mmCIF file of C-alpha atoms in Angstrom:
data_model
loop_
_atom_site.group_PDB
_atom_site.id
_atom_site.type_symbol
_atom_site.label_atom_id
_atom_site.label_comp_id
_atom_site.label_asym_id
_atom_site.label_seq_id
_atom_site.Cartn_x
_atom_site.Cartn_y
_atom_site.Cartn_z
ATOM 1 C CA MET A 6 22.863 76.691 160.099
ATOM 2 C CA ASP A 7 20.083 74.834 158.353
ATOM 3 C CA TRP A 8 19.508 77.436 155.614
ATOM 4 C CA LEU A 9 23.063 76.802 154.365
ATOM 5 C CA GLY A 10 22.357 73.095 154.276
ATOM 6 C CA LYS A 11 19.423 73.650 151.952
ATOM 7 C CA VAL A 12 21.783 74.837 149.229
ATOM 8 C CA ASN A 13 22.777 72.105 146.776
ATOM 9 C CA TRP A 14 26.507 72.686 146.812
ATOM 10 C CA GLY A 15 28.290 71.207 143.793
ATOM 11 C CA GLU A 16 30.822 68.402 143.978
ATOM 12 C CA ASP A 17 33.487 71.096 144.341
ATOM 13 C CA GLY A 18 31.487 72.682 147.192
ATOM 14 C CA LEU A 19 30.531 75.705 145.089
ATOM 15 C CA VAL A 20 27.457 77.270 143.516
ATOM 16 C CA PRO A 21 27.281 80.147 141.018
ATOM 17 C CA ALA A 22 26.175 83.486 142.459
ATOM 18 C CA ILE A 23 24.786 86.237 140.256
ATOM 19 C CA ALA A 24 25.136 89.845 141.423
ATOM 20 C CA GLN A 25 22.408 92.139 140.099
ATOM 21 C CA GLU A 26 22.473 95.874 140.760
ATOM 22 C CA ALA A 27 19.379 96.892 142.718
ATOM 23 C CA SER A 28 19.030 100.385 141.236
ATOM 24 C CA THR A 29 19.592 99.598 137.544
ATOM 25 C CA LYS A 30 18.741 95.866 137.537
ATOM 26 C CA ARG A 31 21.891 95.331 135.486
ATOM 27 C CA VAL A 32 23.534 91.943 135.895
ATOM 28 C CA LEU A 33 27.011 92.904 137.095
ATOM 29 C CA THR A 34 28.874 89.658 137.485
ATOM 30 C CA LEU A 35 28.739 85.948 138.167
ATOM 31 C CA ALA A 36 31.119 84.585 140.760
ATOM 32 C CA TRP A 37 31.277 81.420 142.870
ATOM 33 C CA MET A 38 30.404 80.819 146.488
ATOM 34 C CA ASN A 39 31.173 78.091 148.955
ATOM 35 C CA ARG A 40 29.367 77.614 152.232
ATOM 36 C CA GLU A 41 31.618 80.009 154.110
ATOM 37 C CA SER A 42 31.314 82.793 151.551
ATOM 38 C CA LEU A 43 27.523 82.620 151.596
ATOM 39 C CA ALA A 44 27.497 82.556 155.398
ATOM 40 C CA ARG A 45 29.766 85.616 155.541
ATOM 41 C CA THR A 46 27.747 87.413 152.890
ATOM 42 C CA ALA A 47 24.602 86.962 154.951
ATOM 43 C CA ALA A 48 26.304 87.838 158.234
ATOM 44 C CA THR A 49 28.120 90.964 157.033
ATOM 45 C CA GLY A 50 25.805 92.280 154.298
ATOM 46 C CA GLU A 51 28.787 92.429 151.936
ATOM 47 C CA ALA A 52 29.346 90.023 149.055
ATOM 48 C CA HIS A 53 31.968 87.336 149.671
ATOM 49 C CA TYR A 54 32.886 84.849 146.975
ATOM 50 C CA TRP A 55 35.227 81.933 146.471
ATOM 51 C CA SER A 56 38.020 82.691 144.035
ATOM 52 C CA ARG A 57 38.569 79.546 141.980
ATOM 53 C CA SER A 58 41.774 80.932 140.440
ATOM 54 C CA ARG A 59 43.291 81.919 143.772
ATOM 55 C CA GLY A 60 41.705 79.088 145.758
ATOM 56 C CA ARG A 61 40.587 81.306 148.623
ATOM 57 C CA LEU A 62 37.723 83.257 150.107
ATOM 58 C CA TRP A 63 37.448 86.703 148.619
ATOM 59 C CA ARG A 64 35.583 89.710 149.917
ATOM 60 C CA LYS A 65 34.468 91.538 146.793
ATOM 61 C CA GLY A 66 36.241 94.903 146.726
ATOM 62 C CA GLU A 67 38.921 93.967 149.272
ATOM 63 C CA GLN A 68 41.589 95.335 146.910
ATOM 64 C CA SER A 69 39.644 97.658 144.645
ATOM 65 C CA GLY A 70 37.285 99.144 147.205
ATOM 66 C CA HIS A 71 34.437 98.139 144.897
ATOM 67 C CA VAL A 72 32.480 96.331 147.568
ATOM 68 C CA GLN A 73 28.949 95.066 147.022
ATOM 69 C CA ARG A 74 26.399 95.840 149.705
ATOM 70 C CA VAL A 75 23.869 93.033 149.650
ATOM 71 C CA LEU A 76 20.204 93.982 149.919
ATOM 72 C CA GLU A 77 18.658 90.612 149.205
ATOM 73 C CA ILE A 78 19.727 86.990 148.778
ATOM 74 C CA ARG A 79 17.680 84.585 146.694
ATOM 75 C CA LEU A 80 17.961 80.920 145.786
ATOM 76 C CA ASP A 81 16.604 79.235 142.673
ATOM 77 C CA CYS A 82 14.195 76.321 142.310
ATOM 78 C CA ASP A 83 16.957 73.710 142.197
ATOM 79 C CA GLU A 84 18.696 75.344 145.138
ATOM 80 C CA ASP A 85 21.977 75.454 143.282
ATOM 81 C CA VAL A 86 22.187 79.090 142.144
ATOM 82 C CA VAL A 87 22.257 82.228 144.315
ATOM 83 C CA LEU A 88 21.037 85.657 143.196
ATOM 84 C CA LEU A 89 22.215 88.742 145.087
ATOM 85 C CA SER A 90 20.617 92.150 144.816
ATOM 86 C CA VAL A 91 23.447 94.606 145.470
ATOM 87 C CA GLU A 92 24.568 98.198 145.625
ATOM 88 C CA GLN A 93 27.861 98.415 143.744
ATOM 89 C CA ALA A 94 30.398 100.777 145.347
ATOM 90 C CA GLY A 95 32.126 102.982 142.783
ATOM 91 C CA GLY A 96 29.710 101.808 140.088
ATOM 92 C CA ILE A 97 32.386 99.350 138.922
ATOM 93 C CA ALA A 98 31.961 95.599 139.308
ATOM 94 C CA CYS A 99 34.466 94.387 136.695
ATOM 95 C CA HIS A 100 38.216 94.010 137.158
ATOM 96 C CA THR A 101 38.591 95.668 133.734
ATOM 97 C CA GLY A 102 37.226 98.894 135.239
ATOM 98 C CA ARG A 103 33.800 98.579 133.635
ATOM 99 C CA HIS A 104 30.391 98.816 135.274
ATOM 100 C CA SER A 105 29.417 95.238 134.439
ATOM 101 C CA CYS A 106 31.446 92.171 133.497
ATOM 102 C CA PHE A 107 29.047 91.539 130.603
ATOM 103 C CA PHE A 108 30.470 94.128 128.227
ATOM 104 C CA GLN A 109 30.935 91.892 125.170
ATOM 105 C CA LYS A 110 27.925 91.646 122.868
ATOM 106 C CA LEU A 111 27.476 89.191 120.023
ATOM 107 C CA GLU A 112 27.034 91.047 116.722
ATOM 108 C CA ASN A 113 27.275 89.252 113.382
ATOM 109 C CA GLU A 114 29.297 86.374 114.804
ATOM 110 C CA ARG A 115 31.740 88.659 116.613
ATOM 111 C CA TRP A 116 32.042 89.690 120.250
ATOM 112 C CA VAL A 117 32.024 93.476 120.321
ATOM 113 C CA THR A 118 32.986 95.510 123.389
ATOM 114 C CA VAL A 119 30.029 97.812 123.993
ATOM 115 C CA GLU A 120 30.846 99.392 127.341
ATOM 116 C CA PRO A 121 33.533 101.870 128.317
ATOM 117 C CA VAL A 122 36.282 101.468 130.888
ATOM 118 C CA LEU A 123 35.265 103.850 133.666
ATOM 119 C CA ARG A 124 38.546 103.643 135.522
ATOM 120 C CA ASP A 125 41.934 102.299 134.503
ATOM 121 C CA PRO A 126 42.575 98.977 136.284
ATOM 122 C CA LYS A 127 46.149 100.155 136.961
ATOM 123 C CA GLU A 128 44.651 102.929 139.066
ATOM 124 C CA ILE A 129 42.262 100.548 140.777
ATOM 125 C CA TYR A 130 44.757 97.822 141.649
ATOM 126 C CA GLY A 131 48.098 99.598 141.424
ATOM 127 C CA ARG A 132 50.864 98.393 139.154
ATOM 128 C CA MET B 12 32.929 79.583 114.040
ATOM 129 C CA ASP B 13 35.572 81.664 115.745
ATOM 130 C CA TRP B 14 33.180 83.464 118.119
ATOM 131 C CA LEU B 15 32.317 80.100 119.700
ATOM 132 C CA GLY B 16 36.004 79.379 120.162
ATOM 133 C CA LYS B 17 36.417 82.564 122.164
ATOM 134 C CA VAL B 18 34.215 81.140 124.915
ATOM 135 C CA ASN B 19 36.165 79.498 127.734
ATOM 136 C CA TRP B 20 34.204 76.275 127.917
ATOM 137 C CA GLY B 21 34.656 74.428 131.222
ATOM 138 C CA GLU B 22 36.286 71.037 131.543
ATOM 139 C CA ASP B 23 32.832 69.536 131.078
ATOM 140 C CA GLY B 24 32.349 71.645 127.929
ATOM 141 C CA LEU B 25 29.761 73.876 129.593
ATOM 142 C CA VAL B 26 29.355 77.475 130.729
ATOM 143 C CA PRO B 27 26.587 78.984 132.857
ATOM 144 C CA ALA B 28 24.036 81.069 130.958
ATOM 145 C CA ILE B 29 21.855 83.627 132.721
ATOM 146 C CA ALA B 30 18.482 84.515 131.185
ATOM 147 C CA GLN B 31 17.312 88.028 132.006
ATOM 148 C CA GLU B 32 13.897 89.284 130.929
ATOM 149 C CA ALA B 33 14.293 92.287 128.634
ATOM 150 C CA SER B 34 11.094 94.063 129.670
ATOM 151 C CA THR B 35 11.320 93.692 133.462
ATOM 152 C CA LYS B 36 15.083 93.092 133.826
ATOM 153 C CA ARG B 37 14.213 90.214 136.159
ATOM 154 C CA VAL B 38 16.738 87.402 136.275
ATOM 155 C CA LEU B 39 14.628 84.428 135.256
ATOM 156 C CA THR B 40 16.935 81.460 135.388
ATOM 157 C CA LEU B 41 20.455 80.128 135.129
ATOM 158 C CA ALA B 42 21.011 77.120 132.906
ATOM 159 C CA TRP B 43 24.029 75.561 131.188
ATOM 160 C CA MET B 44 25.192 75.733 127.613
ATOM 161 C CA ASN B 45 27.610 73.726 125.538
ATOM 162 C CA ARG B 46 29.001 74.838 122.219
ATOM 163 C CA GLU B 47 26.093 73.434 120.269
ATOM 164 C CA SER B 48 23.438 75.037 122.439
ATOM 165 C CA LEU B 49 25.040 78.466 122.122
ATOM 166 C CA ALA B 50 25.405 78.016 118.355
ATOM 167 C CA ARG B 51 21.733 77.033 118.044
ATOM 168 C CA THR B 52 20.635 79.885 120.304
ATOM 169 C CA ALA B 53 22.417 82.374 118.081
ATOM 170 C CA ALA B 54 21.213 80.760 114.857
ATOM 171 C CA THR B 55 17.551 80.382 115.818
ATOM 172 C CA GLY B 56 17.012 83.315 118.198
ATOM 173 C CA GLU B 57 15.544 80.881 120.747
ATOM 174 C CA ALA B 58 17.330 79.818 123.917
ATOM 175 C CA HIS B 59 18.846 76.340 123.829
ATOM 176 C CA TYR B 60 20.582 74.875 126.849
ATOM 177 C CA TRP B 61 22.348 71.693 127.867
ATOM 178 C CA SER B 62 20.399 69.684 130.404
ATOM 179 C CA ARG B 63 22.915 68.249 132.838
ATOM 180 C CA SER B 64 20.311 65.987 134.447
ATOM 181 C CA ARG B 65 19.079 64.556 131.148
ATOM 182 C CA GLY B 66 22.438 64.752 129.378
ATOM 183 C CA ARG B 67 21.055 66.276 126.217
ATOM 184 C CA LEU B 68 20.451 69.473 124.301
ATOM 185 C CA TRP B 69 17.265 71.170 125.350
ATOM 186 C CA ARG B 70 15.302 73.856 123.579
ATOM 187 C CA LYS B 71 13.807 75.918 126.392
ATOM 188 C CA GLY B 72 10.028 75.532 126.205
ATOM 189 C CA GLU B 73 10.061 72.439 124.004
ATOM 190 C CA GLN B 74 7.611 70.756 126.386
ATOM 191 C CA SER B 75 6.029 73.674 128.210
ATOM 192 C CA GLY B 76 5.748 76.095 125.311
ATOM 193 C CA HIS B 77 7.575 78.612 127.496
ATOM 194 C CA VAL B 78 10.196 79.439 124.909
ATOM 195 C CA GLN B 79 12.656 82.287 125.323
ATOM 196 C CA ARG B 80 13.117 84.601 122.376
ATOM 197 C CA VAL B 81 16.663 85.907 122.557
ATOM 198 C CA LEU B 82 17.202 89.604 121.889
ATOM 199 C CA GLU B 83 20.837 89.868 122.863
ATOM 200 C CA ILE B 84 23.742 87.586 123.781
ATOM 201 C CA ARG B 85 26.577 88.830 125.971
ATOM 202 C CA LEU B 86 29.777 87.316 127.319
ATOM 203 C CA ASP B 87 31.607 88.302 130.477
ATOM 204 C CA CYS B 88 35.190 89.481 130.987
ATOM 205 C CA ASP B 89 36.535 85.981 131.628
ATOM 206 C CA GLU B 90 34.597 84.639 128.661
ATOM 207 C CA ASP B 91 33.098 81.876 130.738
ATOM 208 C CA VAL B 92 29.578 83.159 131.459
ATOM 209 C CA VAL B 93 26.824 84.000 128.958
ATOM 210 C CA LEU B 94 24.040 86.526 129.579
ATOM 211 C CA LEU B 95 20.903 86.369 127.451
ATOM 212 C CA SER B 96 18.341 89.138 127.194
ATOM 213 C CA VAL B 97 15.052 87.359 126.491
ATOM 214 C CA GLU B 98 11.325 87.641 126.006
ATOM 215 C CA GLN B 99 9.734 84.904 128.089
ATOM 216 C CA ALA B 100 6.728 83.259 126.440
ATOM 217 C CA GLY B 101 3.836 82.785 128.864
ATOM 218 C CA GLY B 102 5.631 84.883 131.480
ATOM 219 C CA ILE B 103 6.794 81.635 133.122
ATOM 220 C CA ALA B 104 10.437 80.594 133.131
ATOM 221 C CA CYS B 105 10.384 78.141 136.048
ATOM 222 C CA HIS B 106 9.342 74.503 135.937
ATOM 223 C CA THR B 107 7.399 75.164 139.161
ATOM 224 C CA GLY B 108 5.074 77.451 137.188
ATOM 225 C CA ARG B 109 6.541 80.667 138.545
ATOM 226 C CA HIS B 110 7.751 83.709 136.635
ATOM 227 C CA SER B 111 11.353 83.380 137.801
ATOM 228 C CA CYS B 112 13.330 80.476 139.242
ATOM 229 C CA PHE B 113 14.603 82.782 141.998
ATOM 230 C CA PHE B 114 11.495 82.704 144.159
ATOM 231 C CA GLN B 115 13.131 81.810 147.482
ATOM 232 C CA LYS B 116 14.321 84.745 149.558
ATOM 233 C CA LEU B 117 16.536 84.581 152.621
ATOM 234 C CA GLU B 118 14.735 86.062 155.631
ATOM 235 C CA ASN B 119 16.038 85.558 159.165
ATOM 236 C CA GLU B 120 18.037 82.465 158.238
ATOM 237 C CA ARG B 121 15.146 80.851 156.393
ATOM 238 C CA TRP B 122 14.373 80.526 152.700
ATOM 239 C CA VAL B 123 10.895 81.938 152.187
ATOM 240 C CA THR B 124 8.883 81.462 148.987
ATOM 241 C CA VAL B 125 7.935 84.968 147.897
ATOM 242 C CA GLU B 126 6.428 84.412 144.454
ATOM 243 C CA PRO B 127 3.208 82.749 143.413
ATOM 244 C CA VAL B 128 2.720 79.770 141.133
ATOM 245 C CA LEU B 129 1.136 81.266 138.027
ATOM 246 C CA ARG B 130 0.221 77.955 136.456
ATOM 247 C CA ASP B 131 0.081 74.459 137.891
ATOM 248 C CA PRO B 132 3.034 72.414 136.563
ATOM 249 C CA LYS B 133 0.633 69.496 136.027
ATOM 250 C CA GLU B 134 -1.168 71.677 133.509
ATOM 251 C CA ILE B 135 2.078 72.780 131.897
ATOM 252 C CA TYR B 136 3.684 69.373 131.543
ATOM 253 C CA GLY B 137 0.737 66.998 131.817
ATOM 254 C CA ARG B 138 0.611 64.236 134.391
#
């Protein structure tokens, strides 16, 4: 598919993908995509990423149920960053049980946690 | 500074940094930061990035005047992605003269340009 070829995949075959919540416009997370994950995301309407730590394709929410329904896919000017507009199932994008992964805020040269855990990760993932 | 040490810099010493416009919540751009660019961003309140193509520190807007005033700096759960909340001078973040770098939208397996050029890049950067 030609549209996949237009993406400037990195040397490792990946590009960063930002997930932004459609309703709140909050930036939820940044994950990585390879060609297959972007193709599956477009085909299924659900966010698929490439897990660098596990070295495998990963359907967001496959374990947690916190899937991301994708409303829109955008590409940046350099064609090396993807932006997804999503609906976040369960209102939890982060593996820590928080709404967004960006819960640490810089205040006076310290990172301060400014968002609550909405659900205990032990409940989400089991023990 | 300890807060800089908490960031999980990549093997190349960089992390992705997302700039989100405070007023509109639009994601404007993704650029890269090294330790020095994040330190300068925090110290000056203006976004500084690391230009991978030019191999040097880069104060956003140094040529174009389209500086980004930084209102908030966040870090994600894995401590390897930065999120900036910014005011975008001139309302133009993209070197193509558009508001946001994410102006290409996937429609029916094609990337379609869905945002206008607000100012000719030749005017912004000179010839």
